[in-house]
Each structure stands twice: as C-alpha cells, then as structure tokens.
Short mmCIF file of C-alpha atoms and ligand atoms in Angstrom, two decimals:
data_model
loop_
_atom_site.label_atom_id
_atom_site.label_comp_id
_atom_site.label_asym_id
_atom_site.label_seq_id
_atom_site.Cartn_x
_atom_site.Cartn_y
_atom_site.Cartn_z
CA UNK A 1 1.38 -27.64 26.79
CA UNK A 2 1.31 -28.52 22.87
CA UNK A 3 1.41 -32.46 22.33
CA UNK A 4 3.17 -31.92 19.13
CA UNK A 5 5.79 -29.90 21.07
CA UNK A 6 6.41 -31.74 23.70
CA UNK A 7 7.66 -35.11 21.59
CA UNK A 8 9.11 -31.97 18.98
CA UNK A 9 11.28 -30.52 20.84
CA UNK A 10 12.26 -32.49 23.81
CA UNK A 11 14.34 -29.91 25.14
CA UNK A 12 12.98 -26.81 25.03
CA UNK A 13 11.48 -25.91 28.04
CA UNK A 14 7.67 -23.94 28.10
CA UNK A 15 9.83 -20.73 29.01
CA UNK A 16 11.84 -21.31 25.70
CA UNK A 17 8.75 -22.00 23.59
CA UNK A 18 7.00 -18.71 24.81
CA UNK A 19 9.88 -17.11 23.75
CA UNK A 20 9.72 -15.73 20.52
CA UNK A 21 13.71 -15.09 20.07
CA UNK A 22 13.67 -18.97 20.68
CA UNK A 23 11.29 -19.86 18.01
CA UNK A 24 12.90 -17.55 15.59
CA UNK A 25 16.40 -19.09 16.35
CA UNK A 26 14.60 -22.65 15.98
CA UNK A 27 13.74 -22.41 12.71
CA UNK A 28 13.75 -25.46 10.79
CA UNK A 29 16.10 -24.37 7.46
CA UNK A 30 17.03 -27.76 6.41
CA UNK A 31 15.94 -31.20 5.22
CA UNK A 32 18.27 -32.84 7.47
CA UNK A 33 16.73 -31.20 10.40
CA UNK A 34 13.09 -31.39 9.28
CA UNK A 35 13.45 -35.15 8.98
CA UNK A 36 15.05 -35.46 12.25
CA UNK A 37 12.58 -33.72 14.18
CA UNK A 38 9.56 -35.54 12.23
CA UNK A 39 11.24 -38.37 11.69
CA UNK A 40 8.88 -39.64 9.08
CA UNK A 41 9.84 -41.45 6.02
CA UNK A 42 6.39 -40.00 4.28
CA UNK A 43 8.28 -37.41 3.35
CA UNK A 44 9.37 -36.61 -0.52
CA UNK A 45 12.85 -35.79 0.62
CA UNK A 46 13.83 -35.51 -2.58
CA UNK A 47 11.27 -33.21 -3.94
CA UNK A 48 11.42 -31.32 -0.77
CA UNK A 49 15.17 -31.16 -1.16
CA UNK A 50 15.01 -30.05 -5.09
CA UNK A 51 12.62 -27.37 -4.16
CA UNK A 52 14.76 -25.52 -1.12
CA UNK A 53 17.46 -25.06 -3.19
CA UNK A 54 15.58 -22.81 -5.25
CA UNK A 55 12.74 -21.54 -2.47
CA UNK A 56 14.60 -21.75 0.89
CA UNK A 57 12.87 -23.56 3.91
CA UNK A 58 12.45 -21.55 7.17
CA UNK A 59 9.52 -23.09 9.65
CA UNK A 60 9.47 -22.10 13.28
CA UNK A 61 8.98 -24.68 15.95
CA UNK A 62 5.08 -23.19 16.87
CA UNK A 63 3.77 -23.37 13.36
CA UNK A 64 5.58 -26.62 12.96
CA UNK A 65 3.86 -28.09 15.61
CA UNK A 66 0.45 -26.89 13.62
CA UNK A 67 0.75 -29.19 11.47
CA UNK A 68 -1.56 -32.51 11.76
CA UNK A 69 -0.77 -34.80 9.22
CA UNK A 70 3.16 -34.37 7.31
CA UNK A 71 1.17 -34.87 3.83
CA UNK A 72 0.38 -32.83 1.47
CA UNK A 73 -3.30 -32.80 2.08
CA UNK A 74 -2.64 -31.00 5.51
CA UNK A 75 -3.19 -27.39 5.27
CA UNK A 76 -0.43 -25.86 7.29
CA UNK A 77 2.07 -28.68 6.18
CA UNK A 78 1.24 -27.28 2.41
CA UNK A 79 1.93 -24.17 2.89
CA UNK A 80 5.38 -24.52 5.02
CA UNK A 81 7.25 -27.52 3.68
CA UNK A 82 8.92 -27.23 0.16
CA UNK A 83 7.28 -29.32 -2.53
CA UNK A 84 8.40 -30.26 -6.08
CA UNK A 85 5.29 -28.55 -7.68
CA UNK A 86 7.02 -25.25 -6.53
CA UNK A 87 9.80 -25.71 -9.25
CA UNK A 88 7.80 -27.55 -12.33
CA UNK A 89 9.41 -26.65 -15.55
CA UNK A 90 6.13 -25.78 -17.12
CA UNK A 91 5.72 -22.97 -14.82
CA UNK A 92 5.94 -20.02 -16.75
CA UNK A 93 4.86 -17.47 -14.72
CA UNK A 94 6.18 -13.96 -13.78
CA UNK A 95 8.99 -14.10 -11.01
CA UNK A 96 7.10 -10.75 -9.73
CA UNK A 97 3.62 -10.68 -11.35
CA UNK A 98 2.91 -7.21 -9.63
CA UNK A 99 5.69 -5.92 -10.95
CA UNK A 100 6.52 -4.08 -7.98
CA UNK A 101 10.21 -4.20 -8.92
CA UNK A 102 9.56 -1.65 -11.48
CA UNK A 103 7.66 0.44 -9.06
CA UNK A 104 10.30 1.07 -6.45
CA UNK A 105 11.44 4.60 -6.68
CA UNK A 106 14.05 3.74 -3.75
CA UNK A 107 15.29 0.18 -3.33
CA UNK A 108 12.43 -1.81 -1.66
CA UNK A 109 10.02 0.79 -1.25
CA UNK A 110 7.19 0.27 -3.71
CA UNK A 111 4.84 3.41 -4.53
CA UNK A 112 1.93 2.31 -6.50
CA UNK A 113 -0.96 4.10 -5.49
CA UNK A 114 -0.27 7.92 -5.42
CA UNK A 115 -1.38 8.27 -1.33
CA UNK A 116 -0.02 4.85 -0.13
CA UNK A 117 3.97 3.25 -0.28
CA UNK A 118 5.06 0.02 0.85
CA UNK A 119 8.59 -0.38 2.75
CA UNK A 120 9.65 -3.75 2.63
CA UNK A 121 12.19 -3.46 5.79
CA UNK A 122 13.40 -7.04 5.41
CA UNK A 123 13.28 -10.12 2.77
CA UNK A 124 13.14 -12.76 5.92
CA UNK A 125 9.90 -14.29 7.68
CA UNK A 126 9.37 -16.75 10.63
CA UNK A 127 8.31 -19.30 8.37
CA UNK A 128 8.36 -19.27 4.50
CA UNK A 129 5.10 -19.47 3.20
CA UNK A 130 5.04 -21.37 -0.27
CA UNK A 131 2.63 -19.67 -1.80
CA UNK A 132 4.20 -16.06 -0.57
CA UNK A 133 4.22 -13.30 -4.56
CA UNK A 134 7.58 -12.39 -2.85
CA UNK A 135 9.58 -15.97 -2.92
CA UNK A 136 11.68 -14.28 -5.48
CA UNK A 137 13.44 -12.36 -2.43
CA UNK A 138 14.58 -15.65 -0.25
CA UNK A 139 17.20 -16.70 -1.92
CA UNK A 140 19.00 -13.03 -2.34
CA UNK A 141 18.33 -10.75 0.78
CA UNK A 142 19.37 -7.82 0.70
CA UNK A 143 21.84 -7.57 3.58
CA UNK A 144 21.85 -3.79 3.48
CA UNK A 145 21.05 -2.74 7.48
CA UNK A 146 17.51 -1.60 8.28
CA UNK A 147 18.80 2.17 9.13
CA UNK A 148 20.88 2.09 5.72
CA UNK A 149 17.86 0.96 3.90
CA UNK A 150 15.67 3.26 5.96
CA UNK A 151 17.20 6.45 4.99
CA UNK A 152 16.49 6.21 1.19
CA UNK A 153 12.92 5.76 1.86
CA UNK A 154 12.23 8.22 4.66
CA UNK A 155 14.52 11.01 2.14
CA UNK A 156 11.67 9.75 -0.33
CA UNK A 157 8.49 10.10 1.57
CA UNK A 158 9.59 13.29 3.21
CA UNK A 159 9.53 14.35 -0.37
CA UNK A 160 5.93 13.38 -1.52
CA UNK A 161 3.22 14.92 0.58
CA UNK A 162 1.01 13.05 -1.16
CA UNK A 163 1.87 9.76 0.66
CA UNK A 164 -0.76 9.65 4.00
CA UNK A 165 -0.22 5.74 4.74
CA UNK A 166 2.85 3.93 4.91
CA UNK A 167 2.60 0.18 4.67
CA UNK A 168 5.25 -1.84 6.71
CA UNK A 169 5.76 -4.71 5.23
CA UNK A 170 8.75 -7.36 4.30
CA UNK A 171 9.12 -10.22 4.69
CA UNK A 172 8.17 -9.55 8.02
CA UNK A 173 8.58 -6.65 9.83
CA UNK A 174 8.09 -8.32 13.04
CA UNK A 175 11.61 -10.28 12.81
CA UNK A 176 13.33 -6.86 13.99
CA UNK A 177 13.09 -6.53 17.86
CA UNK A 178 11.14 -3.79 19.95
CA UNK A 179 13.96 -1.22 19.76
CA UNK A 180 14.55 -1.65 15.84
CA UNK A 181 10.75 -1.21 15.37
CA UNK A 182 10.12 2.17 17.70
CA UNK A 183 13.07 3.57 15.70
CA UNK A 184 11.34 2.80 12.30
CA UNK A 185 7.88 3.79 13.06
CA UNK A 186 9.08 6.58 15.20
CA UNK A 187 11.05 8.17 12.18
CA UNK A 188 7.95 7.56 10.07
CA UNK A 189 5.79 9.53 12.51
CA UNK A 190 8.22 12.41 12.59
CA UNK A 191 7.52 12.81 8.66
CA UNK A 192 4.50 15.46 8.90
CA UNK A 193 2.07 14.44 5.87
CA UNK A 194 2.24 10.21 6.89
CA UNK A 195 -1.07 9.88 8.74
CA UNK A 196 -1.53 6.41 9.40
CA UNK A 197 1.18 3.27 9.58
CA UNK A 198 0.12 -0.09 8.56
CA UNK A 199 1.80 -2.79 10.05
CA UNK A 200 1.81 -6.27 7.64
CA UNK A 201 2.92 -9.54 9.47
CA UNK A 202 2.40 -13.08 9.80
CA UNK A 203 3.39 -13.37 13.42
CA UNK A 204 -0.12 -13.97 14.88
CA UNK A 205 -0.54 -16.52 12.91
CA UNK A 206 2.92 -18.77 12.69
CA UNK A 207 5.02 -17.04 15.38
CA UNK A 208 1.70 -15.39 17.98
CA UNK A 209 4.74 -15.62 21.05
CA UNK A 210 6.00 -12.18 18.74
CA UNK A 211 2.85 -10.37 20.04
CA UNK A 212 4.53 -9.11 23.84
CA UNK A 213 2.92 -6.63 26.15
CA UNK A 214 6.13 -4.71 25.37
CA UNK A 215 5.61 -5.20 21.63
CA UNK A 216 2.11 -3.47 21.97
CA UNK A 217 3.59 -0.81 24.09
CA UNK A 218 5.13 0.67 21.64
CA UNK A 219 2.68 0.13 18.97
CA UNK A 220 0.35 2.22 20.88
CA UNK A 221 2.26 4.94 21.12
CA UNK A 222 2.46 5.49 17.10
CA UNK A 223 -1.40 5.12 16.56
CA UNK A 224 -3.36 5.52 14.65
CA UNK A 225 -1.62 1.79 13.58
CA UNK A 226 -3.08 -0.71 11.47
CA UNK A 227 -2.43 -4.63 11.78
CA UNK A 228 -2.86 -6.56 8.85
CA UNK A 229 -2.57 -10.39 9.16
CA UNK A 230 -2.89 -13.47 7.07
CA UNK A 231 -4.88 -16.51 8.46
CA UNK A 232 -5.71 -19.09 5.58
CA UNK A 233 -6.99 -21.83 7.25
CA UNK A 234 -9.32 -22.24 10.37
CA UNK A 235 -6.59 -24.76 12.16
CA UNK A 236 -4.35 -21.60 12.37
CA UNK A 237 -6.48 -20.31 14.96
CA UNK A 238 -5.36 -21.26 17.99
CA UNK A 239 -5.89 -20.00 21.59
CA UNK A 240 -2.20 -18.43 21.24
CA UNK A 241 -2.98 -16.56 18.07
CA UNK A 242 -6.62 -15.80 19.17
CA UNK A 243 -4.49 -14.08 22.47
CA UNK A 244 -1.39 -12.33 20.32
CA UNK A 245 -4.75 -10.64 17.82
CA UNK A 246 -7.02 -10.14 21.25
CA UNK A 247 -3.82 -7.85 22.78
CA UNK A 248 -3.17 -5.89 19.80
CA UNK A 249 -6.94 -4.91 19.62
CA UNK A 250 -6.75 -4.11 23.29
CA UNK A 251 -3.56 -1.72 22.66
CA UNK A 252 -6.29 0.20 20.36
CA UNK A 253 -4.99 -1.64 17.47
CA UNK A 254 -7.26 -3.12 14.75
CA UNK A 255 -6.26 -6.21 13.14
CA UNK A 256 -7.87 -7.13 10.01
CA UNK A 257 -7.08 -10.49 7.77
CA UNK A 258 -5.84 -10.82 4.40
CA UNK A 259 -6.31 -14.55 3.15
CA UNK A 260 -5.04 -15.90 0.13
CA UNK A 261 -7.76 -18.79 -1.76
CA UNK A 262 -5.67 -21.58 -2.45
CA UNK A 263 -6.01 -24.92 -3.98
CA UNK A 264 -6.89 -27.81 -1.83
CA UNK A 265 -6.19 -25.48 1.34
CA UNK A 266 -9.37 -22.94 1.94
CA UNK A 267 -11.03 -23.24 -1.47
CA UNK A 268 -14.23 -24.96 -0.31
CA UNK A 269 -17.01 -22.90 0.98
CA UNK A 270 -17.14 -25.17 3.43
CA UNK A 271 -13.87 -24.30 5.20
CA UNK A 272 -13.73 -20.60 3.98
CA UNK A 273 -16.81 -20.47 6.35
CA UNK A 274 -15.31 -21.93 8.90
CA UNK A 275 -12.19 -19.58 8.76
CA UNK A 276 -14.69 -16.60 8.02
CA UNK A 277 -16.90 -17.28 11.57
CA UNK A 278 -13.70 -18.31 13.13
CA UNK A 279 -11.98 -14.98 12.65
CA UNK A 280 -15.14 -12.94 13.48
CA UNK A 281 -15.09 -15.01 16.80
CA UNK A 282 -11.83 -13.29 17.83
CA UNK A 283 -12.49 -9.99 16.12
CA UNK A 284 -10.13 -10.05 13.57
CA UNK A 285 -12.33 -8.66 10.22
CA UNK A 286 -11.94 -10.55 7.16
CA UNK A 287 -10.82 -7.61 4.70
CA UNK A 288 -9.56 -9.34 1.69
CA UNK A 289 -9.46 -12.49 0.04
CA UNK A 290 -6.97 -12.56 -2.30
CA UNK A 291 -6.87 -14.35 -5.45
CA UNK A 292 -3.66 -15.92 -5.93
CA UNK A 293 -0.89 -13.97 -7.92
CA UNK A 294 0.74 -15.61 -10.58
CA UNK A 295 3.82 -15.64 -9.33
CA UNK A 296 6.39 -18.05 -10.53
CA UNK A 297 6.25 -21.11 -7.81
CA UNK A 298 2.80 -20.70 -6.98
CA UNK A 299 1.03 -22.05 -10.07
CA UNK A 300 0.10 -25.49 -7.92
CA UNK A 301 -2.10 -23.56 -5.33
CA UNK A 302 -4.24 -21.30 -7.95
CA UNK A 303 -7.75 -21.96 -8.53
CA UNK A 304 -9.94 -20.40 -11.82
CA UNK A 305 -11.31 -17.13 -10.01
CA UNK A 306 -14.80 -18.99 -11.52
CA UNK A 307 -14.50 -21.26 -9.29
CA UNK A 308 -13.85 -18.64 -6.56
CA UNK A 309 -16.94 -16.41 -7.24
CA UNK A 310 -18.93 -19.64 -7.03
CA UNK A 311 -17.58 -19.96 -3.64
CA UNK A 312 -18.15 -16.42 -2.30
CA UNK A 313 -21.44 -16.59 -3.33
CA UNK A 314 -22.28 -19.54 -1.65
CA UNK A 315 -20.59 -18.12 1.32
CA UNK A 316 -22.60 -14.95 0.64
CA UNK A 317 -25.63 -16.47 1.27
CA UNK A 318 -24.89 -18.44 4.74
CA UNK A 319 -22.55 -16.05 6.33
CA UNK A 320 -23.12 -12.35 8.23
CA UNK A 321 -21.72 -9.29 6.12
CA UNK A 322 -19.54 -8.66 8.94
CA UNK A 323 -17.37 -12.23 7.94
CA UNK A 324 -17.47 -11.63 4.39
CA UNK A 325 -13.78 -10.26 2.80
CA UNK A 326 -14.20 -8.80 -0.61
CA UNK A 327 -12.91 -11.14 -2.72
CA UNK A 328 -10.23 -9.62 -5.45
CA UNK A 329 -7.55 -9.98 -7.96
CA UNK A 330 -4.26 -7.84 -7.56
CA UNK A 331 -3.00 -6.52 -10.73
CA UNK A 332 0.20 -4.74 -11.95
CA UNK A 333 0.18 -1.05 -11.50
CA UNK A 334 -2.51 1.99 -9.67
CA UNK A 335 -5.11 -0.29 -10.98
CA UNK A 336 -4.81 -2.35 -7.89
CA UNK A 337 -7.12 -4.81 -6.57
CA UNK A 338 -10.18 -5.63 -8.50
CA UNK A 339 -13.29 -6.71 -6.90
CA UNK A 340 -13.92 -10.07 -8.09
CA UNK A 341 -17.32 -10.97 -6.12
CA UNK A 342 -19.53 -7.99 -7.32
CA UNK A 343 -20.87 -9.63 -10.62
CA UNK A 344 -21.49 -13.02 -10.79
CA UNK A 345 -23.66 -15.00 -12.12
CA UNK A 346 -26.20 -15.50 -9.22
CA UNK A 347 -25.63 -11.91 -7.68
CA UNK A 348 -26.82 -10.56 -11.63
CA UNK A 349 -29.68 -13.48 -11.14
CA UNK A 350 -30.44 -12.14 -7.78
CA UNK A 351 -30.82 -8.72 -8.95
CA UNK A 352 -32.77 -9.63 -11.87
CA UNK A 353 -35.30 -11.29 -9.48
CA UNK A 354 -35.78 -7.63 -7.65
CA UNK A 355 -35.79 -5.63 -10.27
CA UNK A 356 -39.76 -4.10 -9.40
CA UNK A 357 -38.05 -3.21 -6.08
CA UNK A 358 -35.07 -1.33 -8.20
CA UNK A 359 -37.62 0.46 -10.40
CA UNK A 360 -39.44 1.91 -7.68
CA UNK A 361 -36.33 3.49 -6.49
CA UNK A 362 -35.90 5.27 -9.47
S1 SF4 B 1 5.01 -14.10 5.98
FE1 SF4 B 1 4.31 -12.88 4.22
S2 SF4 B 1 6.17 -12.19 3.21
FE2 SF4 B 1 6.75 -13.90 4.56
S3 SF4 B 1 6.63 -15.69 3.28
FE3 SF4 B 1 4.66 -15.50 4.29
S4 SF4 B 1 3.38 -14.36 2.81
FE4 SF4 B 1 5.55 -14.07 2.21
#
C-alpha cells in the first residue's frame, strides 16, 4: 500500500483506491481541501488560490499521492497544483496557439490534416495538468451530452472519405465509463473509410486504476486502436502505471508516449534519459517530444527550443534509437509538427566529419 495514501486518505479503503470511479469522485477541486489533506503551510495559498479561479484545480487522490515534496521544485507537484506564474500579466500569449478553434468544422472536432480529425468528446480530465494547450476549455465545458455532441461529428466524417484516423481525444476520453466508450468507438467503426482509432489519455499516468480488464475488453474489439499517453517525468512511472500500459499492450494495443519538455521538470538530459530508458523498460515508445505551445498560462514552463536541441543531442549520443522521440514544434494549421532535432549544430558537425563516407555514396 502507498505511504502517501495511507496518512492521505485515512479512510479510503485499498478496494476504494483501486477503484477508479473513487479516484475520479476524489478529486481534489479546491484550496480548502488541498490544504486539509496536505496540511502544509508551504503552500502559496494565495497564489494557488488566484490561479484556480482562472485555471480550475482537479487532482485525483493517486497522482496526488505522486507527489514527493509540496514545492515547486517537485515535478508532479508542478504540474498539478495551481501556481501564480499561470496568470502573470505579462503573459501575452495566444489563449489557443494552434488555433484549433478555427479549425473545427463541427463544434469540437478539429480537422487539420486532410486524412486525420480530432474529437474532443469532453473538456474534463482526472487531474488538470498546468501546462495542458487546452486550459482555455476548464473553466467553460461544454455541457452538451457526449451522444448530442457525437452526432455532429460522426454526420461530418461520414461525409469526408478522406478521413482514415480518428483521434479521440478531450480532455480525456477515459472519464466516460466502458458503456459510453463502446458506443463512441463502435459508431466510429461503423463509418466505412475510418481505418484506425487513436485513443489520447492521461489515465496511465495520473489515474492507471482507469486501465480495467473490462476497459481493454472492449478496446480490443475495435482494433486496430492506438494508445497515446503522456509521461513527463520518470517518477510517474510507477508499478501501477507500468501494469495499466503492460495490459493495454497485451489487449494488442500499442501505447506510445507523447512528452511535453518543460522548464525545471524534464529539461535536463539527465532526467529526459532517465524517462526515455524508463519508458522503453515497460514498452511504451517514446514518439514525440513536444515543445511547449505557447499557450496563454504556460509561458513559466517553456524553454528556448536551443536549449532543447542541445539536449536531444546529448541524449542522442548516450541513448538507443529505440528511446529516442523526435523532438518537434506544433504549429497552427496542415503544417503540423516540425522536426526540431534534425539540424543542429553538432548533428551538421557530425555530418561534416563523414562527409568522404557521403561522397562515396554518391
Ligand atoms: S490530461 Fe491532457 S487534456 Fe487533460 S489537462 Fe492534461 S494535458 Fe490537458
């Protein structure tokens, strides 16, 4: 049993905690409540406070209990508790620096790339991540139901062959229960030209209880289904996420990882490493590491993407292809995600150095 749980939550039993309706039920949505169940004085309360009431706070009890230190400097405790960065008045970046809000043919689908669409199916997570391009959506969910907002979309795809992939995505999809998802990605599945569903979630890695043999039941019977996931930091991995990615992959699911580089949380090499070997230990491929949008609220955990080719190469160099992520920068519209690791300075260097073996290719 979890230390951190057992003096947490003094009266949840191990049944309860396993429980994923329990955890979700459990969040931790106020200051009040955060401070109770801490009961640390460390705390900025105030700044905390200032920034809810523009970013909402939702933490689950699991990836509460994560957290090591309730400072700053810890990396899970950064990137679930409010701070007063989030709302500094010299922020003055984009509210939705993708702008996928002007690429939404139906309400909260987002079609950007002619073969692939996006349904976000919900605006609501497990746990609020601060640095999350969608914060924008916390504070105004859109309290349409899932089958009302469904219908627009499927109406949509059914009338572009061109889309092959549908992403499903929120929020996170994973909120809904096992019933709610068959219906979705069994309407998906009846639309002839959509080929492959893509599942995006957080759950393995702040709410892994959400991964049930039922849950992967009917997952395998829409495949081929793809799991994307976001670990950022090698204390996420715990034997309870390690067994929620373990029995996707045994339902014939693969799970791959989209991190996010972010200030004083995984931008060392040192750590990134770490995280790297740590996900190829539980088979989870490191697809993408994304530089971080800037969105409005975020500014505080962006790094120069200088500093983050620096890092990938170093990373490069001690680490097996299979760990490395490409490392890239979204941007707005089809131009999508642009390789940020292919040309930097010591790759060109590099290169340089085996030019007489280039020459006698050609
Ligand atoms: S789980 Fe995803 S959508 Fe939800 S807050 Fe985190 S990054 Fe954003």
């Amino acid at each position: 049993m979890n230390k951190t749980f057992t003096s947490l939550f003094k009266n949840a039993s191990i049944k309860d905690w396993q429980d994923w309706r329990w955890q979700f039920k459990n969040r931790v949505t106020g200051l009040e409540s955060l401070v109770k169940l801490v009961g640390k004085t460390c705390l900025d309360k105030a700044g905390i406070s200032a920034a809810a009431a523009v970013y909402p706070l939702a933490i689950n009890p699991y990836y509460l209990s994560l957290i090591e230190s309730y400072h700053e400097s810890d990396p899970v405790f950064a990137q679930c508790v409010p701070s007063l960065r989030e709302i500094s008045s010299s922020d003055s970046m984009p509210e939705d620096p993708l702008q996928e809000d002007s690429h939404m043919p139906v309400p909260k689908l987002i079609h950007r790339y002619p073969d692939r669409c996006l349904a976000m199916v919900t605006e609501t997570c497990a746990t609020y991540c601060r640095h999350c391009n969608r914060k924008r959506f916390w504070s105004r969910p859109n309290h349409v139901s899932l089958k009302a907002r469904l219908q627009k979309m499927m109406v949509y795809i059914t009338a572009n062959p061109q889309i092959r992939e549908v992403i499903i995505s929120g929020g996170d999809p994973l909120i809904f229960d096992d019933n709610a998802l068959e219906k979705l990605l069994s309407s998906l599945k009846l639309i002839p030209h959509v080929e492959i569903l893509r599942i995006g979630s957080r759950a393995p890695v702040v709410m892994p209880m959400r991964i049930t043999k039922d849950l992967c039941k009917v997952l395998k019977r829409y495949r081929p289904v793809w799991f994307n996931t976001q670990f950022n930091h090698p204390a996420e991995i715990t034997k309870e996420s390690a067994r929620a990615c373990n029995m996707l992959q045994e339902a014939g699911i693969p799970v791959s990882n989209q991190s996010v580089l972010l200030k004083g949380i995984n931008d060392s090499s040192d750590i990134m490493k770490d995280l790297l070997n740590d996900l190829q230990k539980i088979s989870v491929r490191p697809y993408y590491l994304f530089h971080c949008d800037p969105a409005r609220g975020c500014a505080h955990f962006r790094t120069s993407p200088k500093a983050g080719v620096v890092m990938m190469e170093t990373i490069r160099q001690q680490c097996s292809g299979l760990c490395l992520p490409q490392y890239v920068l979204d941007v707005p519209g089809s131009a999508g995600k642009i390789p940020l690791n292919v040309m930097s300075k010591a790759i060109k260097t590099d290169l340089k150095k085996h030019q007489h073996f280039f020459d006698k290719l050609q």
